[in-house]
PDB file of N, CA and C in Angstrom:
ATOM      1  N   MET A   1      11.138  16.457 -15.726  1.00 82.00           N
ATOM      2  CA  MET A   1      10.966  15.128 -15.181  1.00 82.00           C
ATOM      3  C   MET A   1      11.793  14.983 -13.901  1.00 82.00           C
ATOM      4  N   LEU A   2      13.020  15.457 -13.950  1.00 87.00           N
ATOM      5  CA  LEU A   2      13.868  15.373 -12.765  1.00 87.00           C
ATOM      6  C   LEU A   2      13.274  16.162 -11.601  1.00 87.00           C
ATOM      7  N   GLY A   3      12.658  17.302 -11.911  1.00 90.00           N
ATOM      8  CA  GLY A   3      12.029  18.108 -10.865  1.00 90.00           C
ATOM      9  C   GLY A   3      10.851  17.398 -10.207  1.00 90.00           C
ATOM     10  N   VAL A   4      10.063  16.692 -11.020  1.00 91.00           N
ATOM     11  CA  VAL A   4       8.913  15.954 -10.481  1.00 91.00           C
ATOM     12  C   VAL A   4       9.388  14.853  -9.541  1.00 91.00           C
ATOM     13  N   TRP A   5      10.364  14.049  -9.999  1.00 89.00           N
ATOM     14  CA  TRP A   5      10.863  12.966  -9.149  1.00 89.00           C
ATOM     15  C   TRP A   5      11.599  13.498  -7.932  1.00 89.00           C
ATOM     16  N   GLY A   6      12.306  14.607  -8.108  1.00 92.00           N
ATOM     17  CA  GLY A   6      12.957  15.230  -6.954  1.00 92.00           C
ATOM     18  C   GLY A   6      11.938  15.717  -5.940  1.00 92.00           C
ATOM     19  N   GLY A   7      10.836  16.289  -6.428  1.00 93.00           N
ATOM     20  CA  GLY A   7       9.758  16.726  -5.537  1.00 93.00           C
ATOM     21  C   GLY A   7       9.105  15.568  -4.804  1.00 93.00           C
ATOM     22  N   ILE A   8       8.918  14.459  -5.520  1.00 89.00           N
ATOM     23  CA  ILE A   8       8.343  13.264  -4.894  1.00 89.00           C
ATOM     24  C   ILE A   8       9.277  12.733  -3.806  1.00 89.00           C
ATOM     25  N   ALA A   9      10.560  12.692  -4.109  1.00 93.00           N
ATOM     26  CA  ALA A   9      11.533  12.221  -3.116  1.00 93.00           C
ATOM     27  C   ALA A   9      11.548  13.141  -1.894  1.00 93.00           C
ATOM     28  N   LEU A  10      11.500  14.444  -2.126  1.00 95.00           N
ATOM     29  CA  LEU A  10      11.483  15.401  -1.015  1.00 95.00           C
ATOM     30  C   LEU A  10      10.210  15.264  -0.181  1.00 95.00           C
ATOM     31  N   ALA A  11       9.064  15.165  -0.856  1.00 94.00           N
ATOM     32  CA  ALA A  11       7.792  15.008  -0.134  1.00 94.00           C
ATOM     33  C   ALA A  11       7.770  13.712   0.662  1.00 94.00           C
ATOM     34  N   SER A  12       8.317  12.639   0.079  1.00 91.00           N
ATOM     35  CA  SER A  12       8.359  11.357   0.792  1.00 91.00           C
ATOM     36  C   SER A  12       9.240  11.438   2.030  1.00 91.00           C
ATOM     37  N   GLY A  13      10.379  12.097   1.898  1.00 94.00           N
ATOM     38  CA  GLY A  13      11.269  12.265   3.051  1.00 94.00           C
ATOM     39  C   GLY A  13      10.620  13.083   4.150  1.00 94.00           C
ATOM     40  N   LEU A  14       9.950  14.173   3.766  1.00 96.00           N
ATOM     41  CA  LEU A  14       9.261  15.003   4.760  1.00 96.00           C
ATOM     42  C   LEU A  14       8.115  14.243   5.423  1.00 96.00           C
ATOM     43  N   ALA A  15       7.391  13.435   4.636  1.00 92.00           N
ATOM     44  CA  ALA A  15       6.307  12.627   5.204  1.00 92.00           C
ATOM     45  C   ALA A  15       6.847  11.595   6.182  1.00 92.00           C
ATOM     46  N   ALA A  16       8.000  11.004   5.868  1.00 91.00           N
ATOM     47  CA  ALA A  16       8.608  10.022   6.769  1.00 91.00           C
ATOM     48  C   ALA A  16       9.023  10.676   8.085  1.00 91.00           C
ATOM     49  N   ILE A  17       9.592  11.864   7.997  1.00 95.00           N
ATOM     50  CA  ILE A  17       9.986  12.585   9.215  1.00 95.00           C
ATOM     51  C   ILE A  17       8.757  12.942  10.040  1.00 95.00           C
ATOM     52  N   ALA A  18       7.716  13.451   9.372  1.00 94.00           N
ATOM     53  CA  ALA A  18       6.482  13.821  10.085  1.00 94.00           C
ATOM     54  C   ALA A  18       5.842  12.599  10.741  1.00 94.00           C
ATOM     55  N   GLY A  19       5.791  11.477  10.008  1.00 89.00           N
ATOM     56  CA  GLY A  19       5.216  10.258  10.573  1.00 89.00           C
ATOM     57  C   GLY A  19       5.993   9.765  11.774  1.00 89.00           C
ATOM     58  N   ASN A  20       7.305   9.849  11.688  1.00 90.00           N
ATOM     59  CA  ASN A  20       8.151   9.431  12.814  1.00 90.00           C
ATOM     60  C   ASN A  20       7.890  10.298  14.041  1.00 90.00           C
ATOM     61  N   LEU A  21       7.744  11.591  13.843  1.00 93.00           N
ATOM     62  CA  LEU A  21       7.481  12.498  14.967  1.00 93.00           C
ATOM     63  C   LEU A  21       6.067  12.320  15.518  1.00 93.00           C
ATOM     64  N   LEU A  22       5.088  12.184  14.628  1.00 91.00           N
ATOM     65  CA  LEU A  22       3.693  12.064  15.066  1.00 91.00           C
ATOM     66  C   LEU A  22       3.394  10.745  15.774  1.00 91.00           C
ATOM     67  N   PHE A  23       4.052   9.674  15.345  1.00 90.00           N
ATOM     68  CA  PHE A  23       3.773   8.356  15.916  1.00 90.00           C
ATOM     69  C   PHE A  23       4.809   7.914  16.940  1.00 90.00           C
ATOM     70  N   ALA A  24       5.647   8.827  17.391  1.00 91.00           N
ATOM     71  CA  ALA A  24       6.730   8.481  18.322  1.00 91.00           C
ATOM     72  C   ALA A  24       6.203   7.825  19.606  1.00 91.00           C
ATOM     73  N   GLY A  25       5.099   8.289  20.153  1.00 90.00           N
ATOM     74  CA  GLY A  25       4.592   7.735  21.400  1.00 90.00           C
ATOM     75  C   GLY A  25       3.408   6.809  21.222  1.00 90.00           C
ATOM     76  N   SER A  26       3.121   6.412  19.992  1.00 90.00           N
ATOM     77  CA  SER A  26       1.943   5.585  19.721  1.00 90.00           C
ATOM     78  C   SER A  26       2.169   4.140  20.124  1.00 90.00           C
ATOM     79  N   SER A  27       1.068   3.457  20.359  1.00 92.00           N
ATOM     80  CA  SER A  27       1.135   2.040  20.725  1.00 92.00           C
ATOM     81  C   SER A  27       1.509   1.207  19.500  1.00 92.00           C
ATOM     82  N   PRO A  28       2.043   0.017  19.726  1.00 90.00           N
ATOM     83  CA  PRO A  28       2.387  -0.858  18.590  1.00 90.00           C
ATOM     84  C   PRO A  28       1.170  -1.211  17.726  1.00 90.00           C
ATOM     85  N   GLN A  29      -0.010  -1.277  18.335  1.00 91.00           N
ATOM     86  CA  GLN A  29      -1.216  -1.591  17.567  1.00 91.00           C
ATOM     87  C   GLN A  29      -1.554  -0.477  16.575  1.00 91.00           C
ATOM     88  N   ILE A  30      -1.426   0.766  17.002  1.00 90.00           N
ATOM     89  CA  ILE A  30      -1.696   1.906  16.119  1.00 90.00           C
ATOM     90  C   ILE A  30      -0.696   1.907  14.960  1.00 90.00           C
ATOM     91  N   ILE A  31       0.553   1.660  15.260  1.00 89.00           N
ATOM     92  CA  ILE A  31       1.581   1.625  14.216  1.00 89.00           C
ATOM     93  C   ILE A  31       1.321   0.472  13.254  1.00 89.00           C
ATOM     94  N   ALA A  32       0.913  -0.683  13.771  1.00 87.00           N
ATOM     95  CA  ALA A  32       0.628  -1.839  12.918  1.00 87.00           C
ATOM     96  C   ALA A  32      -0.547  -1.565  11.989  1.00 87.00           C
ATOM     97  N   VAL A  33      -1.604  -0.959  12.504  1.00 88.00           N
ATOM     98  CA  VAL A  33      -2.767  -0.645  11.677  1.00 88.00           C
ATOM     99  C   VAL A  33      -2.395   0.373  10.604  1.00 88.00           C
ATOM    100  N   THR A  34      -1.643   1.382  10.980  1.00 88.00           N
ATOM    101  CA  THR A  34      -1.222   2.406  10.022  1.00 88.00           C
ATOM    102  C   THR A  34      -0.329   1.805   8.941  1.00 88.00           C
ATOM    103  N   THR A  35       0.585   0.949   9.321  1.00 86.00           N
ATOM    104  CA  THR A  35       1.467   0.300   8.357  1.00 86.00           C
ATOM    105  C   THR A  35       0.680  -0.615   7.424  1.00 86.00           C
ATOM    106  N   ALA A  36      -0.268  -1.364   7.973  1.00 85.00           N
ATOM    107  CA  ALA A  36      -1.092  -2.250   7.146  1.00 85.00           C
ATOM    108  C   ALA A  36      -1.938  -1.451   6.162  1.00 85.00           C
ATOM    109  N   LEU A  37      -2.482  -0.341   6.597  1.00 85.00           N
ATOM    110  CA  LEU A  37      -3.280   0.507   5.713  1.00 85.00           C
ATOM    111  C   LEU A  37      -2.415   1.062   4.580  1.00 85.00           C
ATOM    112  N   ALA A  38      -1.227   1.511   4.910  1.00 85.00           N
ATOM    113  CA  ALA A  38      -0.313   2.032   3.890  1.00 85.00           C
ATOM    114  C   ALA A  38       0.103   0.933   2.916  1.00 85.00           C
ATOM    115  N   ALA A  39       0.371  -0.253   3.425  1.00 83.00           N
ATOM    116  CA  ALA A  39       0.753  -1.367   2.551  1.00 83.00           C
ATOM    117  C   ALA A  39      -0.383  -1.742   1.611  1.00 83.00           C
ATOM    118  N   GLY A  40      -1.597  -1.751   2.114  1.00 79.00           N
ATOM    119  CA  GLY A  40      -2.759  -2.037   1.264  1.00 79.00           C
ATOM    120  C   GLY A  40      -2.941  -0.984   0.189  1.00 79.00           C
ATOM    121  N   ALA A  41      -2.728   0.274   0.543  1.00 82.00           N
ATOM    122  CA  ALA A  41      -2.841   1.352  -0.442  1.00 82.00           C
ATOM    123  C   ALA A  41      -1.783   1.214  -1.524  1.00 82.00           C
ATOM    124  N   ILE A  42      -0.572   0.864  -1.149  1.00 81.00           N
ATOM    125  CA  ILE A  42       0.486   0.679  -2.137  1.00 81.00           C
ATOM    126  C   ILE A  42       0.179  -0.509  -3.035  1.00 81.00           C
ATOM    127  N   LEU A  43      -0.314  -1.583  -2.454  1.00 78.00           N
ATOM    128  CA  LEU A  43      -0.676  -2.761  -3.242  1.00 78.00           C
ATOM    129  C   LEU A  43      -1.780  -2.432  -4.239  1.00 78.00           C
ATOM    130  N   ALA A  44      -2.804  -1.712  -3.802  1.00 75.00           N
ATOM    131  CA  ALA A  44      -3.898  -1.312  -4.701  1.00 75.00           C
ATOM    132  C   ALA A  44      -3.380  -0.384  -5.800  1.00 75.00           C
ATOM    133  N   MET A  45      -2.508   0.547  -5.469  1.00 77.00           N
ATOM    134  CA  MET A  45      -1.950   1.461  -6.465  1.00 77.00           C
ATOM    135  C   MET A  45      -1.138   0.697  -7.501  1.00 77.00           C
ATOM    136  N   LEU A  46      -0.346  -0.274  -7.054  1.00 75.00           N
ATOM    137  CA  LEU A  46       0.443  -1.070  -7.986  1.00 75.00           C
ATOM    138  C   LEU A  46      -0.435  -1.829  -8.960  1.00 75.00           C
ATOM    139  N   VAL A  47      -1.523  -2.385  -8.470  1.00 72.00           N
ATOM    140  CA  VAL A  47      -2.421  -3.130  -9.350  1.00 72.00           C
ATOM    141  C   VAL A  47      -3.039  -2.194 -10.378  1.00 72.00           C
ATOM    142  N   ASP A  48      -3.483  -1.029  -9.935  1.00 71.00           N
ATOM    143  CA  ASP A  48      -4.132  -0.093 -10.852  1.00 71.00           C
ATOM    144  C   ASP A  48      -3.182   0.418 -11.924  1.00 71.00           C
ATOM    145  N   THR A  49      -1.898   0.532 -11.623  1.00 74.00           N
ATOM    146  CA  THR A  49      -0.963   1.098 -12.590  1.00 74.00           C
ATOM    147  C   THR A  49      -0.096   0.062 -13.287  1.00 74.00           C
ATOM    148  N   MET A  50       0.232  -1.026 -12.631  1.00 72.00           N
ATOM    149  CA  MET A  50       1.164  -1.988 -13.190  1.00 72.00           C
ATOM    150  C   MET A  50       0.484  -3.179 -13.866  1.00 72.00           C
ATOM    151  N   ILE A  51      -0.764  -3.392 -13.579  1.00 74.00           N
ATOM    152  CA  ILE A  51      -1.472  -4.518 -14.179  1.00 74.00           C
ATOM    153  C   ILE A  51      -2.708  -3.972 -14.900  1.00 74.00           C
ATOM    154  N   PRO A  52      -2.511  -3.359 -16.057  1.00 73.00           N
ATOM    155  CA  PRO A  52      -3.626  -2.700 -16.728  1.00 73.00           C
ATOM    156  C   PRO A  52      -4.738  -3.654 -17.169  1.00 73.00           C
ATOM    157  N   GLU A  53      -4.402  -4.910 -17.470  1.00 71.00           N
ATOM    158  CA  GLU A  53      -5.445  -5.852 -17.884  1.00 71.00           C
ATOM    159  C   GLU A  53      -6.438  -6.099 -16.750  1.00 71.00           C
ATOM    160  N   ALA A  54      -5.919  -6.219 -15.536  1.00 65.00           N
ATOM    161  CA  ALA A  54      -6.806  -6.414 -14.381  1.00 65.00           C
ATOM    162  C   ALA A  54      -7.662  -5.179 -14.169  1.00 65.00           C
ATOM    163  N   PHE A  55      -7.070  -4.011 -14.322  1.00 65.00           N
ATOM    164  CA  PHE A  55      -7.822  -2.771 -14.139  1.00 65.00           C
ATOM    165  C   PHE A  55      -8.872  -2.615 -15.235  1.00 65.00           C
ATOM    166  N   GLU A  56      -8.548  -3.066 -16.456  1.00 70.00           N
ATOM    167  CA  GLU A  56      -9.494  -2.980 -17.569  1.00 70.00           C
ATOM    168  C   GLU A  56     -10.751  -3.785 -17.293  1.00 70.00           C
ATOM    169  N   ARG A  57     -10.572  -4.981 -16.747  1.00 69.00           N
ATOM    170  CA  ARG A  57     -11.719  -5.871 -16.524  1.00 69.00           C
ATOM    171  C   ARG A  57     -12.483  -5.540 -15.242  1.00 69.00           C
ATOM    172  N   ALA A  58     -11.778  -5.316 -14.152  1.00 68.00           N
ATOM    173  CA  ALA A  58     -12.443  -5.120 -12.857  1.00 68.00           C
ATOM    174  C   ALA A  58     -12.539  -3.659 -12.456  1.00 68.00           C
ATOM    175  N   HIS A  59     -11.869  -2.783 -13.162  1.00 74.00           N
ATOM    176  CA  HIS A  59     -11.831  -1.336 -12.959  1.00 74.00           C
ATOM    177  C   HIS A  59     -11.627  -0.976 -11.481  1.00 74.00           C
ATOM    178  N   ASN A  60     -12.626  -0.413 -10.842  1.00 74.00           N
ATOM    179  CA  ASN A  60     -12.457   0.095  -9.471  1.00 74.00           C
ATOM    180  C   ASN A  60     -12.225  -1.005  -8.439  1.00 74.00           C
ATOM    181  N   ALA A  61     -12.618  -2.225  -8.746  1.00 78.00           N
ATOM    182  CA  ALA A  61     -12.482  -3.311  -7.772  1.00 78.00           C
ATOM    183  C   ALA A  61     -11.139  -4.024  -7.873  1.00 78.00           C
ATOM    184  N   ALA A  62     -10.311  -3.701  -8.871  1.00 74.00           N
ATOM    185  CA  ALA A  62      -9.053  -4.433  -9.077  1.00 74.00           C
ATOM    186  C   ALA A  62      -8.141  -4.331  -7.858  1.00 74.00           C
ATOM    187  N   GLY A  63      -7.997  -3.147  -7.313  1.00 73.00           N
ATOM    188  CA  GLY A  63      -7.146  -2.982  -6.139  1.00 73.00           C
ATOM    189  C   GLY A  63      -7.678  -3.734  -4.931  1.00 73.00           C
ATOM    190  N   LEU A  64      -8.987  -3.658  -4.726  1.00 79.00           N
ATOM    191  CA  LEU A  64      -9.605  -4.359  -3.594  1.00 79.00           C
ATOM    192  C   LEU A  64      -9.478  -5.867  -3.752  1.00 79.00           C
ATOM    193  N   ILE A  65      -9.708  -6.362  -4.961  1.00 80.00           N
ATOM    194  CA  ILE A  65      -9.595  -7.796  -5.203  1.00 80.00           C
ATOM    195  C   ILE A  65      -8.172  -8.276  -4.926  1.00 80.00           C
ATOM    196  N   THR A  66      -7.186  -7.508  -5.361  1.00 78.00           N
ATOM    197  CA  THR A  66      -5.792  -7.879  -5.127  1.00 78.00           C
ATOM    198  C   THR A  66      -5.458  -7.854  -3.639  1.00 78.00           C
ATOM    199  N   ALA A  67      -5.918  -6.830  -2.933  1.00 79.00           N
ATOM    200  CA  ALA A  67      -5.653  -6.733  -1.500  1.00 79.00           C
ATOM    201  C   ALA A  67      -6.288  -7.899  -0.749  1.00 79.00           C
ATOM    202  N   VAL A  68      -7.512  -8.263  -1.128  1.00 85.00           N
ATOM    203  CA  VAL A  68      -8.174  -9.400  -0.483  1.00 85.00           C
ATOM    204  C   VAL A  68      -7.418 -10.696  -0.793  1.00 85.00           C
ATOM    205  N   GLY A  69      -6.990 -10.857  -2.038  1.00 83.00           N
ATOM    206  CA  GLY A  69      -6.203 -12.039  -2.407  1.00 83.00           C
ATOM    207  C   GLY A  69      -4.907 -12.127  -1.619  1.00 83.00           C
ATOM    208  N   PHE A  70      -4.253 -10.991  -1.461  1.00 82.00           N
ATOM    209  CA  PHE A  70      -3.023 -10.954  -0.667  1.00 82.00           C
ATOM    210  C   PHE A  70      -3.309 -11.322   0.780  1.00 82.00           C
ATOM    211  N   LEU A  71      -4.398 -10.804   1.346  1.00 85.00           N
ATOM    212  CA  LEU A  71      -4.769 -11.115   2.719  1.00 85.00           C
ATOM    213  C   LEU A  71      -5.084 -12.596   2.888  1.00 85.00           C
ATOM    214  N   VAL A  72      -5.799 -13.176   1.932  1.00 88.00           N
ATOM    215  CA  VAL A  72      -6.111 -14.600   1.998  1.00 88.00           C
ATOM    216  C   VAL A  72      -4.823 -15.428   1.919  1.00 88.00           C
ATOM    217  N   ALA A  73      -3.926 -15.055   1.005  1.00 83.00           N
ATOM    218  CA  ALA A  73      -2.647 -15.779   0.896  1.00 83.00           C
ATOM    219  C   ALA A  73      -1.857 -15.685   2.192  1.00 83.00           C
ATOM    220  N   PHE A  74      -1.846 -14.504   2.803  1.00 81.00           N
ATOM    221  CA  PHE A  74      -1.143 -14.333   4.065  1.00 81.00           C
ATOM    222  C   PHE A  74      -1.772 -15.199   5.161  1.00 81.00           C
ATOM    223  N   ALA A  75      -3.106 -15.187   5.234  1.00 86.00           N
ATOM    224  CA  ALA A  75      -3.803 -15.981   6.253  1.00 86.00           C
ATOM    225  C   ALA A  75      -3.523 -17.458   6.064  1.00 86.00           C
ATOM    226  N   LEU A  76      -3.558 -17.930   4.820  1.00 86.00           N
ATOM    227  CA  LEU A  76      -3.275 -19.339   4.566  1.00 86.00           C
ATOM    228  C   LEU A  76      -1.836 -19.705   4.922  1.00 86.00           C
ATOM    229  N   SER A  77      -0.913 -18.797   4.685  1.00 83.00           N
ATOM    230  CA  SER A  77       0.474 -19.087   5.039  1.00 83.00           C
ATOM    231  C   SER A  77       0.657 -19.150   6.552  1.00 83.00           C
ATOM    232  N   ARG A  78      -0.115 -18.363   7.289  1.00 82.00           N
ATOM    233  CA  ARG A  78      -0.018 -18.395   8.757  1.00 82.00           C
ATOM    234  C   ARG A  78      -0.698 -19.639   9.316  1.00 82.00           C
ATOM    235  N   ILE A  79      -1.774 -20.085   8.703  1.00 87.00           N
ATOM    236  CA  ILE A  79      -2.483 -21.283   9.169  1.00 87.00           C
ATOM    237  C   ILE A  79      -1.653 -22.530   8.874  1.00 87.00           C
ATOM    238  N   GLY A  80      -1.055 -22.568   7.698  1.00 71.00           N
ATOM    239  CA  GLY A  80      -0.323 -23.755   7.278  1.00 71.00           C
ATOM    240  C   GLY A  80       1.083 -23.866   7.835  1.00 71.00           C
ATOM    241  N   GLY A  81       1.603 -22.825   8.398  1.00 58.00           N
ATOM    242  CA  GLY A  81       2.982 -22.998   8.784  1.00 58.00           C
ATOM    243  C   GLY A  81       3.383 -22.330  10.011  1.00 58.00           C
TER     244      GLY A  81
END
C-alpha cells in the first residue's frame, strides 16, 4: 500500500514538473483552459468515487451532472455578486 501511494506521489510530482516546463511560455488563456479541464476531471472523479448513490442512479452521467451543476452555481455566483 505504501508503495502504491508513494508511486502516486512520485508520478504527481513528475507530472507537475513536466506541466510547469511544458506550459512555461503558454498564454494565460491556455493555462486557464487546462486548469479548468483538470478541475472538471477531478470533480467528476470525486463524484464517481465519493458519492456512490449518485453514481448508482446516474452511472456515467453522474460526473457530468455534477460538473454542470458546479458550473451553474459558479455562473450564478458571478451574476449575483
